[in-house]
Coordinates of C-alpha atoms in Angstrom, one line a residue:
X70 CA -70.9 -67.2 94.6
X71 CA -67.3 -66.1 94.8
X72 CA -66.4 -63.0 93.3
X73 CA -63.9 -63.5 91.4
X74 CA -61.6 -61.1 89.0
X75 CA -59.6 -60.8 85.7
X76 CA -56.3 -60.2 85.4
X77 CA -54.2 -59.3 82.4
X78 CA -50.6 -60.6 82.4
X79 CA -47.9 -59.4 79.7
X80 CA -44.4 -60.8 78.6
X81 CA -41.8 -59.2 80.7
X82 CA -38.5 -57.9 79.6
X83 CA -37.2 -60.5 77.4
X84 CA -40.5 -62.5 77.2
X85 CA -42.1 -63.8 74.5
X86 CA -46.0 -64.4 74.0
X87 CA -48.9 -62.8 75.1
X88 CA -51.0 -61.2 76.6
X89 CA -53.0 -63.2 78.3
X90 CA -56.3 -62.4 79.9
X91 CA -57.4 -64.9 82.7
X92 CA -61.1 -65.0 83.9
X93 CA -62.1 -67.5 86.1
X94 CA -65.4 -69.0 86.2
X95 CA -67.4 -71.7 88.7
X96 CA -65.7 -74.2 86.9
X97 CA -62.1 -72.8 86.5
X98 CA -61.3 -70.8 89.8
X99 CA -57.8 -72.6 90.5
X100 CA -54.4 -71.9 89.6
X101 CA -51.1 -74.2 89.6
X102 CA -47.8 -73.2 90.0
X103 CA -44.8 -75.8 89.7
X104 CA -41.7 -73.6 90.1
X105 CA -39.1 -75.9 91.7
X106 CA -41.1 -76.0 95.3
X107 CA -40.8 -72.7 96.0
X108 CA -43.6 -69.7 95.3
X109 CA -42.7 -66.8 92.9
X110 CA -44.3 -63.3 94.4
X111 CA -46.4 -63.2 91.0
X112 CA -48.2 -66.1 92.6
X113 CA -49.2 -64.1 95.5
X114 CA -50.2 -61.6 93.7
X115 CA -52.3 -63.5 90.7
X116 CA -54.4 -65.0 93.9
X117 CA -54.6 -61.6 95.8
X118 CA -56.0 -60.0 92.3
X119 CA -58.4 -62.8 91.0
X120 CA -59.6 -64.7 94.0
X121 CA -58.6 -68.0 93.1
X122 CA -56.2 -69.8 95.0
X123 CA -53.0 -71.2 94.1
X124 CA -51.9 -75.3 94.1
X125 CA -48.5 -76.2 94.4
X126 CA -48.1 -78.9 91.8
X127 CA -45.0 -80.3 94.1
X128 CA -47.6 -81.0 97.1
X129 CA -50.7 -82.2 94.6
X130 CA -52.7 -81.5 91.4
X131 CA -56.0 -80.3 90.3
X132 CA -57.5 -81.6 87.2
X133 CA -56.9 -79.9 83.8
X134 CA -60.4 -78.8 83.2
X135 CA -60.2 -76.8 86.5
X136 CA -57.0 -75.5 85.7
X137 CA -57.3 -71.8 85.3
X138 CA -53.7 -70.7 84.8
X139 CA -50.3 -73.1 85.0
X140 CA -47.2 -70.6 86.2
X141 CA -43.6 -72.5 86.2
X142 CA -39.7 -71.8 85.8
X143 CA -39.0 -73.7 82.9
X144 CA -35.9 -73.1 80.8
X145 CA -36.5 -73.9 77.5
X146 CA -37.7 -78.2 78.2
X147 CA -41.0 -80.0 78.7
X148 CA -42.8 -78.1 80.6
X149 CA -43.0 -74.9 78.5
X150 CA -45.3 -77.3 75.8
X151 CA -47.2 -79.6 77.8
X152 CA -49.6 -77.3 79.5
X153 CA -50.4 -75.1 75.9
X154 CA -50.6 -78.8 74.8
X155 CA -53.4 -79.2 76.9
X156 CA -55.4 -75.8 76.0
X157 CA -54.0 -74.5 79.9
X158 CA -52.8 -71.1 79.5
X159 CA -49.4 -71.0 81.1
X160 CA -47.4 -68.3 82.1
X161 CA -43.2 -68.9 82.8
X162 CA -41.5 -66.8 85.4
X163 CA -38.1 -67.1 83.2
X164 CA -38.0 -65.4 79.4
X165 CA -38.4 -68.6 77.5
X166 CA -39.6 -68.3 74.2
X167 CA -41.0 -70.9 71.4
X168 CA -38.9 -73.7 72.2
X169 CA -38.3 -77.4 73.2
X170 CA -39.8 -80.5 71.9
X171 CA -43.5 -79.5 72.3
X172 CA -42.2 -76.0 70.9
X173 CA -45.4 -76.2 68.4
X174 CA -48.4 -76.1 70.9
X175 CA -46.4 -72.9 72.2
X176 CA -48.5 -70.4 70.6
X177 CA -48.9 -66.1 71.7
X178 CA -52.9 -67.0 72.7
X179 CA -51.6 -69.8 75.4
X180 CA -48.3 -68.9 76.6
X181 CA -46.0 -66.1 78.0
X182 CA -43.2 -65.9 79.6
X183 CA -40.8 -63.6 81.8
X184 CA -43.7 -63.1 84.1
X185 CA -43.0 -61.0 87.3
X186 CA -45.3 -58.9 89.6
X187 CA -45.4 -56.0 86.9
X188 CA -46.5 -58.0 84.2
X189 CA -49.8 -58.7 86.2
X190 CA -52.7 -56.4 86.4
X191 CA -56.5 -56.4 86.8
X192 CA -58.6 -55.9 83.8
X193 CA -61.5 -54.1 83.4
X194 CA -65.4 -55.7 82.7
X195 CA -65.7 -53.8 79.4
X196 CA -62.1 -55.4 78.2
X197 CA -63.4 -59.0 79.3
X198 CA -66.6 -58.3 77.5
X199 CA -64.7 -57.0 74.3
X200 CA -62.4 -60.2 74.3
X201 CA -65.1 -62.5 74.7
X202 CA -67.0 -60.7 72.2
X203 CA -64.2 -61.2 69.8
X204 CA -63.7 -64.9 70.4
X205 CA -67.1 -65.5 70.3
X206 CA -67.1 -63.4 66.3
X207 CA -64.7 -65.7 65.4
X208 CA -65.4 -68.8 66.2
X209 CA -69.2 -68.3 64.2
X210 CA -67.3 -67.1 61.4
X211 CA -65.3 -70.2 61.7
X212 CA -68.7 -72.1 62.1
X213 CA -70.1 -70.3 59.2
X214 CA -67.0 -70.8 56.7
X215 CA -67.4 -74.5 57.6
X216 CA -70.9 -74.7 56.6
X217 CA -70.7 -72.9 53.4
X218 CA -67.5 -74.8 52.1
X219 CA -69.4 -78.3 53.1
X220 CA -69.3 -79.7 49.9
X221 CA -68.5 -83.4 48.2
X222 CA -65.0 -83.3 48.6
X223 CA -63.0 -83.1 52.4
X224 CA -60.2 -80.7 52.5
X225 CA -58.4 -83.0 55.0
X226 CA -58.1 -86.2 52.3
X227 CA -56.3 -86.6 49.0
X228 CA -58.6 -87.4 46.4
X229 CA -57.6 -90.2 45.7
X230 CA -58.7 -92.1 49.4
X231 CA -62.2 -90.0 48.6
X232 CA -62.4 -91.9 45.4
X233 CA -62.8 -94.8 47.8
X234 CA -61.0 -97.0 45.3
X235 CA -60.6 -100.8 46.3
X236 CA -58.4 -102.0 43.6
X237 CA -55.0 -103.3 44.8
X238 CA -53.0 -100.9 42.9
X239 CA -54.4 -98.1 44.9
X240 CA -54.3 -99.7 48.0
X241 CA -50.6 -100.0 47.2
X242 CA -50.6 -95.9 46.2
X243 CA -52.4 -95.3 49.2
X244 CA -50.6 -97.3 51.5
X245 CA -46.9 -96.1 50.5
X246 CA -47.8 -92.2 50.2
X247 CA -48.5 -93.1 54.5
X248 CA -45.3 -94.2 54.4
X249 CA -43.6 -91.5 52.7
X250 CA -45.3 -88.7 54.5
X251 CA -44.3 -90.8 57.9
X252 CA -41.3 -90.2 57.0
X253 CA -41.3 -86.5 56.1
X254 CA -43.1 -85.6 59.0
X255 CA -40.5 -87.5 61.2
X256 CA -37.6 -85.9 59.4
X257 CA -39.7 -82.5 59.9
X258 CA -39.9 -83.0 63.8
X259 CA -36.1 -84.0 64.1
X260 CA -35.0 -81.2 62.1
X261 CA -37.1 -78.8 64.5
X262 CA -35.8 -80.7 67.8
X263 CA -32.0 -79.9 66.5
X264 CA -32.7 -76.1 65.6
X265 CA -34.7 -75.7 68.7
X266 CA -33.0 -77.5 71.7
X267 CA -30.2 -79.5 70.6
X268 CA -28.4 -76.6 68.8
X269 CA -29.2 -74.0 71.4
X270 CA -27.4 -76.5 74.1
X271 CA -24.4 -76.9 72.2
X272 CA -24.4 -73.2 71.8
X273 CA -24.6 -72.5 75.6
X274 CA -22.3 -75.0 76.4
X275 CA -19.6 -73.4 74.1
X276 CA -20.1 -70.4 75.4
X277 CA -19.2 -71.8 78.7
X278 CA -16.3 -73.4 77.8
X279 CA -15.2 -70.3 76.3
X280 CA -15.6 -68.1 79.4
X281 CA -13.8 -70.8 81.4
X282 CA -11.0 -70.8 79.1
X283 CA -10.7 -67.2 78.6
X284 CA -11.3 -65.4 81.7
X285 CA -9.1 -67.7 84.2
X286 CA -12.3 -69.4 86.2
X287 CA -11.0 -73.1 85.1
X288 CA -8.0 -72.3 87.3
X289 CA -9.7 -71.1 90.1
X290 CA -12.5 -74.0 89.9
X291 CA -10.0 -76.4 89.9
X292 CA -8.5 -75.1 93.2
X293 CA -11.6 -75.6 94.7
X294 CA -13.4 -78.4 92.9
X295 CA -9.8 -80.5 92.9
X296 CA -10.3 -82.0 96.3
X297 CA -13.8 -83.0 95.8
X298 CA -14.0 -83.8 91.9
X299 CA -10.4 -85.4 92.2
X300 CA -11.6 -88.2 94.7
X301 CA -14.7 -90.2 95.0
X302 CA -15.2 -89.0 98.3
X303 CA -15.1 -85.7 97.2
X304 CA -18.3 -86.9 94.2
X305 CA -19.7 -88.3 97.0
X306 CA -19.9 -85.3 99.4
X307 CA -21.2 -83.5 95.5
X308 CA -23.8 -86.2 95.0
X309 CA -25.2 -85.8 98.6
X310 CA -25.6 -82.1 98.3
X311 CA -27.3 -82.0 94.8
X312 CA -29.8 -85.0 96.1
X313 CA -31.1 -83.4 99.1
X314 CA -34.9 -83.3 98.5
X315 CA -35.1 -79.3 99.3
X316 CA -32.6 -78.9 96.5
X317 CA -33.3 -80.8 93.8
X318 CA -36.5 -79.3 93.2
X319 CA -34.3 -76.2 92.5
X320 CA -31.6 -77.4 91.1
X321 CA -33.5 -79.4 88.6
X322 CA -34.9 -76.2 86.0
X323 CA -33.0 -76.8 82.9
X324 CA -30.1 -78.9 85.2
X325 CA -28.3 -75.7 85.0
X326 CA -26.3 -76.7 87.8
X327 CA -25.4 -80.1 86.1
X328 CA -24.4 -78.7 82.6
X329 CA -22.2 -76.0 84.4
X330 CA -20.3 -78.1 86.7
X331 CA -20.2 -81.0 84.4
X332 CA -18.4 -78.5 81.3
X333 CA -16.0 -77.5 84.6
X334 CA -15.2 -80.8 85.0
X335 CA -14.6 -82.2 81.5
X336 CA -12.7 -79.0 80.7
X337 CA -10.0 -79.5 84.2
X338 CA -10.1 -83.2 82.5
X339 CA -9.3 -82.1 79.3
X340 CA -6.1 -80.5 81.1
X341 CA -5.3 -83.4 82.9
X342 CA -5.9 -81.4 86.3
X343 CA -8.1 -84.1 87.1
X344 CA -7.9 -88.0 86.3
X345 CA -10.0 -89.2 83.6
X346 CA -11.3 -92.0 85.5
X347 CA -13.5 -89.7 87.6
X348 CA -15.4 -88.7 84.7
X349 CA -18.1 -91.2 84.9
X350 CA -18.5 -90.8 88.8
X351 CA -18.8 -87.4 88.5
X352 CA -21.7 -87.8 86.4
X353 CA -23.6 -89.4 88.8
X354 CA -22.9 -87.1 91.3
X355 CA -23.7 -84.1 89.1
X356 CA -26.9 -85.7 88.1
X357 CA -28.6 -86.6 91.0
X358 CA -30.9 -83.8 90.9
X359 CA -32.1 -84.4 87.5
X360 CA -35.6 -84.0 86.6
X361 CA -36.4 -83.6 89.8
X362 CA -38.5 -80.6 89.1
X363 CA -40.5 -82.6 86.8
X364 CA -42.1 -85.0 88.5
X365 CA -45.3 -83.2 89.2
X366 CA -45.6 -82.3 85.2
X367 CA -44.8 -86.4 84.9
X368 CA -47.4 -87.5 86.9
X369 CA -49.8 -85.0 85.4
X370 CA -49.3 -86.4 82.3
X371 CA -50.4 -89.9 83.4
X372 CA -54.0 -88.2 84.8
X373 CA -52.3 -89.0 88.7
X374 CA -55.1 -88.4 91.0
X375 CA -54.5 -85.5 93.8
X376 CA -53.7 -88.6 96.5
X377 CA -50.9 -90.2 93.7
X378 CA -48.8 -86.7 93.6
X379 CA -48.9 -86.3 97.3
X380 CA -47.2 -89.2 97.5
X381 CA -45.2 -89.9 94.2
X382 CA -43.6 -86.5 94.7
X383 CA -41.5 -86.7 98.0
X384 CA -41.3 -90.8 97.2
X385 CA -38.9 -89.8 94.2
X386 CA -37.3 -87.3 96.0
X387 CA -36.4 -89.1 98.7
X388 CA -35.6 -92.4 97.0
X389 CA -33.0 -90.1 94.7
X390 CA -31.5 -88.6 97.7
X391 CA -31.3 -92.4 99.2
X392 CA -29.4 -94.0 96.0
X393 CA -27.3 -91.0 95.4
X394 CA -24.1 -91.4 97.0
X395 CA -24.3 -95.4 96.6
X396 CA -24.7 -94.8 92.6
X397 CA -22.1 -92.3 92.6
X398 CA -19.8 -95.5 94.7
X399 CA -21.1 -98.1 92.3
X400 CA -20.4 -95.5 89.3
X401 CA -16.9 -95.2 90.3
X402 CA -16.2 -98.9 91.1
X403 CA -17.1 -99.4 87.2
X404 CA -14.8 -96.7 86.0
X405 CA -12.1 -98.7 87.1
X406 CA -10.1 -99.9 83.3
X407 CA -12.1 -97.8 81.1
X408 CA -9.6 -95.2 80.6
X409 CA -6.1 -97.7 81.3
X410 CA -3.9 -96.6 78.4
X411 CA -1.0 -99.0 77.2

């Protein structure tokens, strides 16, 4: 038997959640790490201390209940949620707090983030023993609060579907308050989406546009970019670089790279520095990179066996990196008209 070891790993500088305390057992003596394709030092560092060795979730996957640890470079999207989703405590290299649209699995007992090497240390036996002491208290206090509030009515149900009533007036009663409370909980998840991702975008991107308005960069970028993001040549030579399959990978996190050059663009637009008609090419060639990073986390989702990643990975990557100067072409072939004026 393997002798393997805890580790205790705390929010860094700017982090949020925490701290967690990993022990791996004969069933749970693997880590994952999906970071863009390339290995954080805290990865070297987590398998040095515990014993277990690290996956990269761009070359394959392990299965969830073997999962140990996730660690990944996410920026605020999907991937911060779906691993707490899945019980997987999951610790993110970048200092990304409750956010995106599975911002409510994201809880301080599964999650932390702004994880570097100092964050990481061994733990002591007595301080495993303690914590698992603790869980263990409360979850027969949980066990023994459920027995004693047994009782005729369920806490879960409105009295009225206990009543078990068959008449068709309350079938009617029943049947629209599941209609209304749809409703409410839908208008309860959209207003959470818009305070936590949607609003924070349009936030960053105004700041953008602010800094490239007030400190002279538009000027300069459109010196550079002019040549390339005036032409379709130019998106094209853009479109090949952000869809080489090395790149994308790391490009991808948060398409920070995307949002950037895109606001550049539509600002020198906005100017009239650059024709109009290029915005939809450039686009394309600014997106060609996107989600790239995700597809390990996508295929995960759908249970994709070890053999299915192996291969699905660097089959989207490449295929990207084959249609991404064509689209970018085809992209400006149909921008032709749509901005004629009279």
């Amino acid at each position: 038997m393997t002798n393997w070891k805890s580790i205790r790993i705390e929010k860094g500088s700017g982090g949020w959640g925490g701290p967690l305390i990993i022990t791996p057992t004969e069933q749970k003596h693997k880590f994952i790490y999906v970071t863009g394709g390339n290995r954080p030092a805290v990865v070297d560092k987590i398998e040095k201390l515990t014993g277990m060795k690290a996956i990269d979730g761009f070359k394959t996957s392990i299965p969830d209940n073997e999962t140990a640890l996730a660690i990944i470079d996410c920026g605020g999207t999907l991937r911060c949620g779906i691993y707490p989703k899945k019980g997987i405590l999951t610790a993110n290299v970048l200092p990304t707090g409750k956010s995106g649209p599975l911002a409510k699995y994201i809880t301080p007992e599964l999650y932390v983030s702004a994880v570097g090497e100092n964050q990481v240390s061994a733990v002591a036996v007595d301080e495993v023993a303690q914590g698992t002491e603790a869980n263990m208290v409360k979850t027969a206090a949980a066990d023994e609060a459920s027995q004693t509030n047994e009782a005729k009515y369920d806490s879960s149900k409105t009295i009225t579907q206990q009543l078990n009533h068959t008449s068709f007036i309350a079938k009617i009663g029943i049947g629209a308050g599941k209609v209304v409370a749809t409703f409410n909980q839908a208008a309860k998840d959209s207003v959470q989406t818009v305070i936590n991702t949607i609003i924070p975008f349009m936030a960053f991107v105004a700041l953008l546009i602010g800094i490239i308005q007030g400190s002279g960069i538009g000027k300069v970028f459109a010196k550079v970019m002019s040549p390339l993001a005036g032409n379709v040549w130019g998106l094209m030579v853009i479109g090949f670089i952000c869809s080489l399959p090395f790149l994308s990978p790391l490009l991808g996190p948060g398409a920070v790279i995307g949002q950037i050059i895109g606001t550049l663009i539509g600002v020198e637009i906005g100017k009239g520095n650059i024709s109009p008609q290029y915005a939809l090419p450039a686009l394309f060639a600014i997106n060609t990179q996107n989600a790239c990073d995700f597809i390990p986390v996508g295929l995960g989702l759908e249970d994709a066996e070890s053999k299915t990643v192996e291969v699905g990975v660097p089959s989207v990557l490449y295929s990207r990196f084959i249609n991404g100067v064509p689209r970018v072409f085809v992209a400006w072939l149909a921008s032709f008209g749509l901005y004629a004026g009279k």
